[in-house]
Each structure stands twice: as structure tokens, then as C-alpha cells.
Coordinates of C-alpha atoms in Angstrom, one line a residue:
M12 CA 111.0 124.9 105.1
R13 CA 113.1 123.7 102.2
P14 CA 113.2 120.1 101.1
P15 CA 116.1 118.1 102.6
G16 CA 119.1 118.3 100.4
S17 CA 118.1 121.6 98.9
S18 CA 119.9 124.9 99.2
K19 CA 119.3 128.6 98.6
R20 CA 122.2 128.5 96.1
S21 CA 122.0 126.6 92.8
A22 CA 124.6 128.4 90.8
D23 CA 127.3 125.7 91.6
I24 CA 125.2 123.1 89.7
R25 CA 126.1 123.4 86.0
S26 CA 123.3 123.3 83.4
V27 CA 123.4 121.9 79.9
S28 CA 121.0 122.8 77.1
A29 CA 119.1 120.2 75.2
R30 CA 121.3 120.8 72.2
Q31 CA 124.5 120.4 74.3
L32 CA 123.1 117.1 75.7
K33 CA 122.3 115.8 72.3
S34 CA 125.9 116.5 71.2
M35 CA 127.3 114.8 74.4
L36 CA 125.2 111.7 73.7
H37 CA 127.0 111.4 70.3
D38 CA 130.6 112.3 71.2
D39 CA 131.7 108.7 72.1
G40 CA 132.6 109.7 75.7
E41 CA 131.2 108.2 78.8
I42 CA 127.9 109.7 79.9
A43 CA 125.1 108.7 82.2
L44 CA 121.7 110.4 81.8
L45 CA 119.6 110.0 84.9
D46 CA 115.9 110.9 85.3
V47 CA 115.2 111.4 89.0
R48 CA 111.4 111.6 89.0
E49 CA 109.5 108.7 90.4
E50 CA 109.3 105.7 88.0
G51 CA 105.6 106.1 87.3
V52 CA 106.0 109.7 86.4
F53 CA 109.1 108.8 84.3
A54 CA 107.1 106.2 82.4
K55 CA 104.6 108.8 81.1
R56 CA 107.3 110.9 79.4
H57 CA 111.1 110.8 79.2
L58 CA 114.2 110.8 77.0
L59 CA 115.1 107.6 75.3
L60 CA 118.5 107.2 76.9
A61 CA 117.4 108.5 80.3
V62 CA 117.7 105.9 83.1
S63 CA 115.1 105.9 85.8
A64 CA 116.9 106.7 89.1
P65 CA 114.2 108.3 91.4
L66 CA 115.4 110.8 93.9
S67 CA 113.6 108.7 96.6
R68 CA 116.1 105.9 96.0
L69 CA 119.0 107.7 94.4
E70 CA 121.6 106.7 97.0
V71 CA 120.8 103.0 96.4
R72 CA 120.5 103.1 92.6
V73 CA 123.5 105.3 91.6
P74 CA 126.4 103.1 92.8
L75 CA 125.2 100.3 90.6
L76 CA 124.2 102.5 87.6
V77 CA 127.2 104.8 87.7
P78 CA 130.0 103.1 89.5
R79 CA 132.8 105.5 88.4
Q80 CA 132.5 108.9 90.1
A81 CA 134.3 110.8 87.4
T82 CA 131.7 109.9 84.8
R83 CA 129.8 112.7 83.2
V84 CA 126.3 112.7 84.7
V85 CA 123.4 114.7 83.4
I86 CA 120.3 114.7 85.5
C87 CA 116.9 115.6 84.2
D88 CA 113.4 116.2 85.5
D89 CA 110.4 118.0 84.2
G90 CA 111.0 121.3 85.9
E91 CA 110.0 120.3 89.4
G92 CA 113.4 121.1 90.9
L93 CA 114.3 117.5 91.6
A94 CA 117.3 117.5 89.3
H95 CA 119.2 120.1 91.3
R96 CA 118.4 118.3 94.5
A97 CA 119.8 115.1 93.0
A98 CA 122.8 116.8 91.6
R99 CA 123.7 118.2 95.0
I100 CA 123.4 114.8 96.6
L101 CA 125.7 113.2 94.0
A102 CA 128.3 116.0 94.4
Q103 CA 128.2 115.6 98.2
H104 CA 129.1 111.9 97.6
G105 CA 132.1 112.5 95.3
Y106 CA 130.6 112.6 91.8
R107 CA 132.7 115.3 90.2
D108 CA 131.1 116.0 86.8
V109 CA 127.4 116.4 87.5
M110 CA 125.1 118.6 85.4
A111 CA 121.4 119.3 85.1
L112 CA 119.4 119.5 81.9
A113 CA 118.2 123.1 81.6
G114 CA 114.5 123.3 81.2
G115 CA 114.1 119.5 81.7
I116 CA 112.1 117.3 79.3
E117 CA 110.1 120.2 78.0
A118 CA 113.2 121.9 76.7
W119 CA 114.3 118.6 75.0
A120 CA 110.8 118.3 73.3
A121 CA 110.9 121.9 72.3
Q122 CA 114.0 121.2 70.2
G123 CA 112.0 118.6 68.2
Y124 CA 113.7 115.7 69.8
E125 CA 111.8 112.4 70.5
V126 CA 110.1 111.8 73.8
Y127 CA 109.1 108.4 74.9
S128 CA 106.6 106.7 77.3
G129 CA 107.0 103.4 79.1
V130 CA 110.0 101.7 80.8
N131 CA 113.1 99.9 79.6
V132 CA 112.4 101.5 76.2
P133 CA 115.8 100.9 74.6
S134 CA 115.4 97.2 75.2
K135 CA 111.8 97.1 74.2
A136 CA 112.5 99.0 71.0
F137 CA 115.4 96.6 70.3
G138 CA 113.1 93.6 70.6
E139 CA 110.8 95.1 67.9
F140 CA 113.9 95.9 65.8
V141 CA 115.0 92.3 66.0
E142 CA 111.6 91.0 64.9
H143 CA 111.6 93.4 62.1
T144 CA 115.1 92.7 60.8
E145 CA 115.3 89.0 61.5
N146 CA 111.6 88.2 60.6
T147 CA 111.4 86.2 63.9
P148 CA 108.5 83.7 63.4
R149 CA 105.5 84.2 65.7
V150 CA 102.3 82.2 66.2
D151 CA 99.3 83.5 68.0
A152 CA 97.6 82.0 71.0
R153 CA 94.7 80.4 69.1
E154 CA 97.0 78.4 66.9
I155 CA 99.1 77.2 69.8
K156 CA 96.0 76.2 71.7
F157 CA 94.7 74.3 68.6
R158 CA 98.0 72.4 68.3
L159 CA 98.1 71.6 72.0
D160 CA 94.5 70.3 71.9
A161 CA 95.4 68.2 68.8
G162 CA 98.1 66.5 70.8
E163 CA 101.0 67.8 68.8
R164 CA 104.5 67.6 70.2
I165 CA 105.1 71.1 71.7
V166 CA 107.4 72.6 74.3
I167 CA 106.5 76.0 75.8
L168 CA 109.4 77.8 77.3
D169 CA 108.7 80.8 79.5
S170 CA 111.6 83.2 79.2
R171 CA 110.8 85.3 82.3
P172 CA 112.3 85.0 85.8
L173 CA 110.7 82.5 88.1
A174 CA 108.6 85.0 90.1
E175 CA 106.9 86.3 87.0
Y176 CA 106.4 82.8 85.7
T177 CA 104.8 81.6 88.9
K178 CA 102.5 84.6 89.0
M179 CA 100.9 83.7 85.7
S180 CA 102.0 81.5 82.8
I181 CA 100.8 79.4 79.9
P182 CA 99.4 76.0 81.2
G183 CA 102.1 73.4 80.8
G184 CA 104.9 76.0 80.2
I185 CA 108.4 75.5 81.6
D186 CA 110.3 78.3 83.2
C187 CA 113.6 78.9 81.3
P188 CA 114.7 82.6 81.6
G189 CA 116.3 84.3 78.6
A190 CA 120.0 83.4 78.6
E191 CA 119.1 79.9 79.9
L192 CA 117.3 78.9 76.7
V193 CA 120.3 77.9 74.6
Y194 CA 121.9 76.4 77.7
R195 CA 119.0 74.1 78.7
V196 CA 116.9 73.5 75.6
H197 CA 118.7 70.5 74.2
D198 CA 117.5 68.2 77.0
I199 CA 114.0 69.6 76.9
A200 CA 113.3 69.3 73.2
R201 CA 115.2 66.2 72.4
S202 CA 113.3 65.5 69.2
P203 CA 113.8 67.9 66.3
D204 CA 110.1 67.4 65.5
T205 CA 109.1 69.2 68.7
L206 CA 107.8 72.7 68.2
V207 CA 109.5 75.1 70.6
V208 CA 107.3 78.0 71.6
V209 CA 108.9 80.9 73.6
N210 CA 106.7 83.2 75.6
C211 CA 107.0 86.1 78.0
A212 CA 104.3 88.5 79.4
G213 CA 104.2 90.6 76.2
R214 CA 106.6 90.6 73.3
T215 CA 110.3 91.5 73.9
R216 CA 111.5 88.4 75.7
S217 CA 109.4 86.1 73.5
I218 CA 111.1 87.6 70.4
I219 CA 114.7 87.7 71.9
G220 CA 114.3 84.2 73.3
A221 CA 113.0 82.6 70.1
Q222 CA 115.6 84.4 68.0
S223 CA 118.3 83.2 70.5
L224 CA 117.4 79.6 69.7
I225 CA 117.3 80.3 66.0
N226 CA 120.6 82.1 66.0
A227 CA 122.1 79.2 67.9
G228 CA 121.1 76.8 65.2
V229 CA 118.6 74.7 67.2
P230 CA 117.2 72.1 64.8
N231 CA 113.7 72.5 66.0
R232 CA 111.1 74.8 64.6
V233 CA 111.1 77.8 67.0
V234 CA 108.4 80.5 67.3
A235 CA 107.6 83.3 69.6
L236 CA 104.1 83.3 71.2
K237 CA 102.6 86.5 69.8
D238 CA 101.9 88.9 72.7
G239 CA 102.8 86.3 75.3
T240 CA 100.6 85.7 78.3
M241 CA 98.7 88.9 77.6
G242 CA 97.8 87.5 74.1
W243 CA 96.8 84.2 75.7
H244 CA 94.5 86.0 78.2
L245 CA 93.1 88.3 75.5
A246 CA 92.3 85.2 73.3
G247 CA 90.0 84.1 76.2
Y248 CA 92.2 81.3 77.5
V249 CA 92.9 80.6 81.2
L250 CA 96.4 81.3 82.5
A251 CA 98.0 79.0 85.1
R252 CA 98.8 80.4 88.5
G253 CA 101.5 79.0 90.8
Q254 CA 103.3 76.8 88.3
N255 CA 106.7 75.8 89.4
V256 CA 108.3 73.7 86.6
L257 CA 111.9 74.7 85.9
A258 CA 114.0 73.7 83.0
P259 CA 116.6 71.3 84.3
Q260 CA 120.3 71.8 84.4
P261 CA 121.8 70.5 81.1
S262 CA 123.2 67.0 80.9
K263 CA 126.7 66.4 79.7
A264 CA 125.5 65.9 76.1
G265 CA 123.1 68.9 76.4
L266 CA 126.0 71.1 77.6
A267 CA 128.2 70.0 74.7
K268 CA 125.5 71.0 72.2
A269 CA 124.9 74.3 74.0
R270 CA 128.6 75.1 73.8
Q271 CA 128.7 74.3 70.1
A272 CA 125.6 76.5 69.6
A273 CA 127.2 79.4 71.6
A274 CA 130.4 79.1 69.5
R275 CA 128.3 79.6 66.4
V276 CA 126.7 82.7 67.8
A277 CA 130.1 84.0 69.0
R278 CA 131.4 83.8 65.4
R279 CA 128.5 85.5 63.8
F280 CA 128.3 88.4 66.2
G281 CA 132.0 88.9 67.0
V282 CA 131.8 88.1 70.7
N283 CA 135.1 88.9 72.3
T284 CA 136.6 86.6 74.9
I285 CA 139.2 87.7 77.4
D286 CA 141.2 86.2 80.3
V287 CA 141.1 87.1 84.0
A288 CA 144.4 89.1 83.7
T289 CA 142.7 91.4 81.2
V290 CA 139.8 91.9 83.6
A291 CA 142.3 92.9 86.3
R292 CA 143.8 95.4 83.9
F293 CA 140.4 96.8 83.2
A294 CA 139.7 97.1 87.0
H295 CA 143.0 99.1 87.4
E296 CA 141.8 101.5 84.7
M297 CA 138.5 102.3 86.5
D298 CA 139.8 105.9 87.1
K299 CA 139.5 106.4 83.4
R300 CA 136.9 104.0 82.1
T301 CA 133.8 102.5 83.7
L302 CA 133.8 98.7 84.1
Y303 CA 130.6 96.7 84.7
L304 CA 131.2 93.1 85.9
F305 CA 128.0 91.1 85.4
D306 CA 127.5 87.5 86.5
V307 CA 124.7 86.4 84.1
R308 CA 123.9 83.1 85.9
S309 CA 120.7 82.6 87.8
P310 CA 120.3 84.3 91.2
E311 CA 120.5 80.9 92.9
E312 CA 123.8 80.0 91.3
Y313 CA 125.1 83.5 92.0
A314 CA 124.2 83.2 95.7
A315 CA 125.9 79.8 95.9
G316 CA 129.2 81.2 94.9
H317 CA 130.4 84.3 93.0
L318 CA 133.4 86.5 92.5
H319 CA 134.0 89.6 94.6
S320 CA 132.8 92.9 92.9
T321 CA 130.5 91.1 90.4
I322 CA 126.8 92.0 90.1
N323 CA 124.2 89.4 89.4
A324 CA 122.4 90.3 86.2
P325 CA 120.7 87.2 84.8
G326 CA 121.3 87.3 81.1
G327 CA 117.7 87.5 79.9
Q328 CA 117.0 90.4 82.3
L329 CA 120.2 92.2 81.3
V330 CA 119.0 92.3 77.7
Q331 CA 115.3 92.9 78.6
A332 CA 116.1 95.8 81.0
T333 CA 119.6 96.9 80.3
D334 CA 119.0 100.4 81.7
T335 CA 118.2 98.8 85.1
F336 CA 121.8 97.6 85.4
A337 CA 124.0 100.0 83.4
A338 CA 123.5 103.8 82.9
T339 CA 126.9 104.7 81.6
R340 CA 127.0 104.8 77.9
N341 CA 130.3 103.7 76.2
A342 CA 131.4 101.8 79.3
R343 CA 133.1 98.4 79.3
I344 CA 130.8 95.4 80.0
V345 CA 132.4 92.1 81.1
L346 CA 130.2 89.0 81.4
I347 CA 130.8 86.0 83.6
D348 CA 129.3 82.5 83.9
D349 CA 130.5 79.0 84.5
N350 CA 131.1 77.7 80.9
G351 CA 130.6 80.6 78.5
V352 CA 127.2 79.7 77.1
R353 CA 125.0 82.1 78.9
A354 CA 127.6 84.9 78.8
T355 CA 128.1 84.5 75.1
M356 CA 124.4 84.6 74.3
T357 CA 124.0 87.7 76.5
A358 CA 127.0 89.4 74.9
S359 CA 125.7 88.7 71.4
W360 CA 122.5 90.7 72.2
L361 CA 124.3 93.6 73.9
I362 CA 126.5 93.9 70.8
Q363 CA 123.5 94.1 68.6
M364 CA 122.0 96.7 70.9
G365 CA 125.0 98.9 70.1
W366 CA 127.2 98.3 73.2
R367 CA 130.7 98.4 71.6
D368 CA 132.9 97.0 74.3
V369 CA 131.5 93.8 75.6
S370 CA 133.6 90.8 76.6
V371 CA 133.1 87.3 78.0
V372 CA 135.6 86.0 80.5
R373 CA 137.2 82.6 80.1
D374 CA 137.3 80.4 83.2
A375 CA 136.4 83.3 85.5
L376 CA 134.9 81.3 88.4
Q377 CA 138.1 79.3 88.7
S378 CA 140.2 82.4 89.2
G379 CA 139.7 83.1 92.8
P380 CA 137.7 82.4 96.0
L381 CA 134.0 82.5 95.7
Q382 CA 131.7 84.4 98.0
Q383 CA 128.2 83.2 99.1
G384 CA 125.0 85.0 99.5
P385 CA 123.3 87.8 97.5
H386 CA 125.1 90.9 96.4
V387 CA 125.1 93.6 99.2
P388 CA 124.7 96.9 97.4
M389 CA 126.6 100.0 98.3
V390 CA 124.4 102.8 99.5
L391 CA 125.7 106.4 99.3
G392 CA 126.1 107.9 102.8
L393 CA 124.4 105.1 104.7
D394 CA 127.4 104.5 106.8
R395 CA 127.3 108.2 108.0
I396 CA 123.7 108.0 109.3
Q397 CA 123.1 107.1 112.9
C398 CA 119.5 105.7 113.0
E399 CA 117.7 105.0 116.3
H400 CA 115.9 101.7 115.8
I401 CA 112.9 100.2 117.4
S402 CA 112.1 96.4 117.3
A403 CA 109.0 95.0 115.8
R404 CA 107.7 93.8 119.2
K405 CA 108.2 97.2 120.8
L406 CA 106.5 98.9 117.9
V407 CA 103.5 96.6 118.4
R408 CA 103.1 98.0 121.9
K409 CA 103.5 101.6 120.8
L410 CA 100.8 101.1 118.2
E411 CA 98.5 99.4 120.6
S412 CA 98.8 102.4 123.0
G413 CA 98.3 104.9 120.1
N414 CA 101.7 106.4 120.7
A415 CA 103.3 105.8 117.3
T416 CA 102.7 106.7 113.7
V417 CA 104.3 104.5 111.0
I418 CA 105.3 105.8 107.6
D419 CA 106.2 103.2 104.9
F420 CA 108.5 104.1 102.0
D421 CA 108.1 100.9 100.1
P422 CA 106.9 101.1 96.5
S423 CA 103.1 101.4 96.3
L424 CA 102.7 97.9 94.7
R425 CA 104.5 96.3 97.6
F426 CA 102.5 98.4 100.1
R427 CA 99.3 97.3 98.4
E428 CA 100.3 93.6 98.9
G429 CA 100.9 94.0 102.6
H430 CA 102.0 96.6 105.2
I431 CA 102.0 97.2 108.9
P432 CA 98.4 97.9 110.0
G433 CA 97.8 101.7 110.2
A434 CA 100.9 102.6 108.3
W435 CA 100.9 105.6 105.9
L436 CA 102.4 105.3 102.5
S437 CA 104.9 108.0 101.6
I438 CA 107.3 108.9 98.8
R439 CA 110.6 109.9 100.3
A440 CA 111.3 112.7 97.7
N441 CA 108.0 114.3 98.7
L442 CA 108.2 113.7 102.4
E443 CA 107.8 117.4 103.4
S444 CA 104.4 117.6 101.7
N445 CA 103.4 114.1 102.7
L446 CA 103.9 114.9 106.4
R447 CA 101.3 117.6 106.3
K448 CA 98.7 114.9 105.5
I449 CA 99.1 112.8 108.6
P450 CA 98.1 113.7 112.2
P451 CA 101.0 115.2 114.2
P452 CA 102.9 112.1 115.5
R453 CA 104.1 111.6 119.1
L454 CA 106.7 109.1 117.8
L455 CA 107.4 108.7 114.1
V456 CA 108.5 105.3 113.0
L457 CA 109.8 104.8 109.5
T458 CA 110.0 101.5 107.6
S459 CA 110.8 100.1 104.2
S460 CA 111.3 96.5 103.1
D461 CA 114.9 96.2 104.4
S462 CA 115.0 99.5 106.3
V463 CA 117.6 101.1 104.0
I464 CA 115.3 103.7 102.5
A465 CA 113.8 104.3 105.9
C466 CA 117.2 105.1 107.4
L467 CA 117.9 107.5 104.6
A468 CA 114.5 109.1 105.1
A469 CA 115.1 109.4 108.9
R470 CA 117.6 112.1 108.4
D471 CA 115.1 114.0 106.2
A472 CA 112.3 113.5 108.8
A473 CA 114.4 114.7 111.7
Q474 CA 115.1 117.9 109.8
L475 CA 111.5 118.5 109.0
L476 CA 110.1 117.5 112.5
P477 CA 112.9 118.6 114.9
A478 CA 110.6 118.3 117.9
T479 CA 109.4 114.7 117.2
P480 CA 111.3 111.5 118.0
V481 CA 112.1 109.6 114.8
K482 CA 113.0 105.9 114.8
V483 CA 113.5 103.2 112.2
L484 CA 111.9 99.8 112.4
L485 CA 114.8 97.4 112.9
G486 CA 115.0 95.0 109.9
G487 CA 112.2 96.9 108.2
T488 CA 108.9 95.4 107.2
T489 CA 110.6 92.2 106.3
A490 CA 111.4 91.7 110.0
W491 CA 107.8 92.5 110.8
R492 CA 106.7 89.7 108.4
E493 CA 109.2 87.2 109.6
A494 CA 108.0 87.8 113.2
G495 CA 104.6 86.6 112.1
L496 CA 102.9 89.9 112.9
P497 CA 99.7 90.9 111.1
L498 CA 99.7 92.7 107.8
E499 CA 97.1 94.9 106.2
D500 CA 96.6 95.0 102.4
G501 CA 95.2 97.6 100.0
M502 CA 95.9 101.2 99.3
T503 CA 95.0 102.6 102.8
R504 CA 96.3 105.9 104.2
V505 CA 98.1 107.0 101.1
T506 CA 99.8 110.5 101.4
D507 CA 100.8 110.9 97.7
N508 CA 99.9 109.9 94.2
T509 CA 100.6 106.2 93.5
D510 CA 102.8 107.0 90.5
D511 CA 106.0 106.1 92.3
V512 CA 106.3 102.9 90.2
W513 CA 105.1 101.8 86.7
Y514 CA 102.1 99.6 86.9
R515 CA 102.1 96.7 84.4
P516 CA 98.8 96.0 82.8
Y517 CA 98.3 92.9 85.0
D518 CA 99.2 95.0 88.1
R519 CA 96.0 97.1 87.6
T520 CA 92.8 96.5 89.4
A521 CA 90.5 97.8 86.6
N522 CA 90.4 98.0 82.8
V523 CA 93.1 95.3 82.6
E524 CA 92.3 94.1 79.1
E525 CA 92.3 97.6 77.7
A526 CA 95.6 98.2 79.4
M527 CA 97.0 95.1 77.8
K528 CA 95.9 96.1 74.3
D529 CA 97.4 99.6 74.8
Y530 CA 100.7 98.1 76.0
L531 CA 101.0 95.7 73.2
S532 CA 100.3 98.4 70.6
W533 CA 102.9 100.6 72.3
E534 CA 105.5 97.9 72.0
V535 CA 104.8 97.3 68.3
N536 CA 104.9 101.1 67.5
L537 CA 108.3 101.6 69.1
V538 CA 110.1 100.4 66.0
K539 CA 108.6 103.3 64.0
Q540 CA 109.5 105.9 66.7
I541 CA 113.0 104.6 66.9
E542 CA 113.5 105.1 63.2
R543 CA 113.0 108.8 63.8
D544 CA 115.7 108.9 66.5
D545 CA 119.5 108.8 66.1
D546 CA 120.2 108.2 69.8
V547 CA 120.5 104.4 69.5
N548 CA 122.6 102.4 67.1
F549 CA 121.0 99.0 66.8
R550 CA 123.1 96.7 64.6
A551 CA 121.9 94.0 62.1
F552 CA 124.3 91.2 61.3
P553 CA 124.2 89.1 58.1
R554 CA 123.4 85.4 58.5

């Protein structure tokens, strides 16, 4: 039995050598380099410019990462055969220039090229580059705690998204994600005597956030909290859980100051501003050039009203994890917000990261009707799949009678937090081998958080078990939760290695402090590794 999507023939998938790929990455043409192993495997060893696009979720990830189907796409793995399976799927869905890296990562390393560990490495390395070149001031947890205890005037701004902040934060910290800092700080730190401390979980967003305020000319003394919440924890201090203090929307006076600050940043870093007509021209040229349209406002603002075809990429996260949003090198990036502050700050960082064609749109949100709700992603081939569904209530009865087996394709971290009692955790790309580890099912019910991955997997399961009825839970595990049905937590009934996702130090259940120290050392050492590599072109600008 061959894995779904495979074929006896592989000659029609072109291969490129490591040397050819190296040349392609430097020829100024558009190219997307996709690593289709699971994220946890990817994090152990990968190419610097490779973007994690696991085969298990390829149809969901690729339309966002590589929106133009004529883009050169090179797919890599570590010799497991995943690259050819992925290349064939993309070719089936209209991608016309798809290649596989011959010999995978091992061939790249054999040429003496750099290999990296971790995730979001270009952004992480860039943060270290910024601290090194700008001498971004930092203060450790002990000094901040001493100053707080002494009653000094201090504002702590947490530059992470709300969900991360709520999970753990510095006591008294205010949530103000990345691109929001210059936008909102003027009403929070009204006195220039107030020390502004920017933190994240580790280093990158602390550095970028603090340097954003410094670049913007904020009159306060601004510092990054060295090593973020991990440094706070390692210093022996208690982290807050469940804080929910958000930086307020700027006042009229605060917005005026933010606009002035953004204008200073735009001049220093050469941020380009375009009108809506230019965006329309770019859109008409999508057959020749990739265009990313990113709305950098908060998810709540985006859901309240956004332009058609735009993707929500909150500015701080777009800088922190650029490879999560854009895989096509040398593409156009167009940024949208409501008044230019957050888009300008985000653009300034992308320009420094080496993206050469970044623009901010003037008055974008006034240009047309706004749509409400979250972005609904395109999924390759989903419209061609006819899934037979089962409701949560009917599934309960099937489970009670012992007539159904549930397989859950959610990431292992989400599965650990809560899943349908009795469900088995599986990795879609490894479904064939995973099925051998469960008892033969009378009825196989597949689920995932929103049922999309389950629907994609249903086609695979039907091929692998032609005599077994296969159904998909209607609405996925989210519908099960919303119905108030019981959940089971923990890593029970796991059919595969739990390396489908990268576990952050604080996601671990053992040796947490050791993992934190290793992670922080890894971040610091990235700047040295990047110096040996010519695949990025970070830019330093004079003051």
C-alpha cells in the first residue's frame, strides 16, 4: 500500500542540487523554499530560508505562503520521500514550477552550507542582529524587580499577542503587541521620567519592541527586559497568570504624537507610501509578481472590518514570524492599517530584514466596502472532497455503544489540552503507519479543530481502509466543545511521535528551566551563525 498522493513514477518531479538551490536563492527571482516535514522535526534541523509547511497541512498553508501558482517552489525534506509527495500535490493543484531538493537537507549540509535549528529563525536572528548593531539597551529581571520594589515610575509593556500575555506575564505588565507600541505608548507613559520596559517571552520581541520606541524618538528611557518572562522566571520571581490589561486606544493627542513618530521612522528607513490605485495595478500583475496584502491591525480590528483579499498579520507577529506569513522571497509586500502608524513601523522592520519591495497604503480602509469576520483561508482541493459527516450527538451514541473509533489530527499540544474521550492522536502525513497501531475500526470518525484537516484526511483514510465507513465530525472538535460534551486531557492513545509541533520551553512538562536556558543561549548564538551565512541580507541604517 502506497501513501495517499504517492505514485510509482517520480521522474516528472524535477530535482535541483544543493548548489543549484544556493544559486537560485541569490538570483533575485521569486522563489519559495518549503520544508514539508512536521514542524517539530523541522525545528531540529533545516535550511535558513526554508519555511515550515508540513505535508499534513500543506493544502491549508500553501495558498497563504505561496499565493502565486507560477512561483518557483523548491520542496525539501530529509530523504523520507515527503518532498515528492508534496510536489505532486502542488502540481495537481496548479503549481507549475515545483522542484524537490535532491538529497534533502543532508545534501545541503554536505556542501558545507549552514543548517539551523529552531523556528522562525530569520526573524530570531534578525532580532539579535538589531541588538548587536543598534546596541539596544537591556536590563535584567533583578534590576527591574529592585526598581519596582523601590517604587520607581515604571511601565512594563508586553509585546506579545494577548493569548501569550494572558498565559504568563510580568506582574503589572500591560499587553501592547509589537506594532502597537509606538501607536499606544504616548498615553501610557505620559511623563518622560517614566522608564518603559518592553518584554516578551524570550528576546526577539523585547529587542524589536524597545528599539521601535527608540527609533520613533520616544522621550522616555526605553529598555528591553533581558530574556523576557523566561529571564524573570529563571531569576526566581513569580509570573502572573491570567492578566488581562490591554493598552488603550490612543487619544487624539496620543495619535498625533504617534503619527509624528512614525513619520520620523519612515524618513530614516525609506518607507514607501502608495495609493490604492497602485495596489490595484499590483493586483493585476499577480501573474508575473507575487503580492502579499497584509492588514497589520489587531485581530479584533480586522474582524470588525477589513478589505477583501487582505490577510490579518498583526505587525509585531509579522516581524517576529515573517516566515509564517510569507514564503516567496523577492515578492511585493503591501501593508494596510487605519492611519499609517502601525503599517509604517512594520514596514521599517521588514525593510531592515532585507525585504526590498515593501509599501504602506494611504487611506486604504476608505477605498471600498469592508468585510466583517475573520479571514476564511483557501484550502487546496477542499471543494472537491465529499465528506460524509456525523454530528457530535450521534457520535456520542456510537462511542457509548463501542461502534466508533475517533482519530484526531489536531496538533499534539492542542490534543494534550483537551480531546474527545477515547480519541487517538494521529499525524495525517503518517496516517498509513498510524492506522496499524489502532484496533480495526467498525466506523472511523475523523476530527480536527475545525474539521478541515479531518476532511482532507478522510480521502486518505478511505483509500487505506476501503472496507471501513469513514466519517468526519461535523464542525470538528470545536463543535464538540461548544456542545458542552466532555473532554479528556493528556497524551493518551498516541499513534506517532509528538514532534508534529515545536514545543516552546514553557510548553514542556519536565526540565523546563534547562529548556529555557538552552533556548536563550540558542537565540544569542544565532547572530554568530548568521555571520557565516550569505542567504540573508539584513540592513543597518545610520541614525
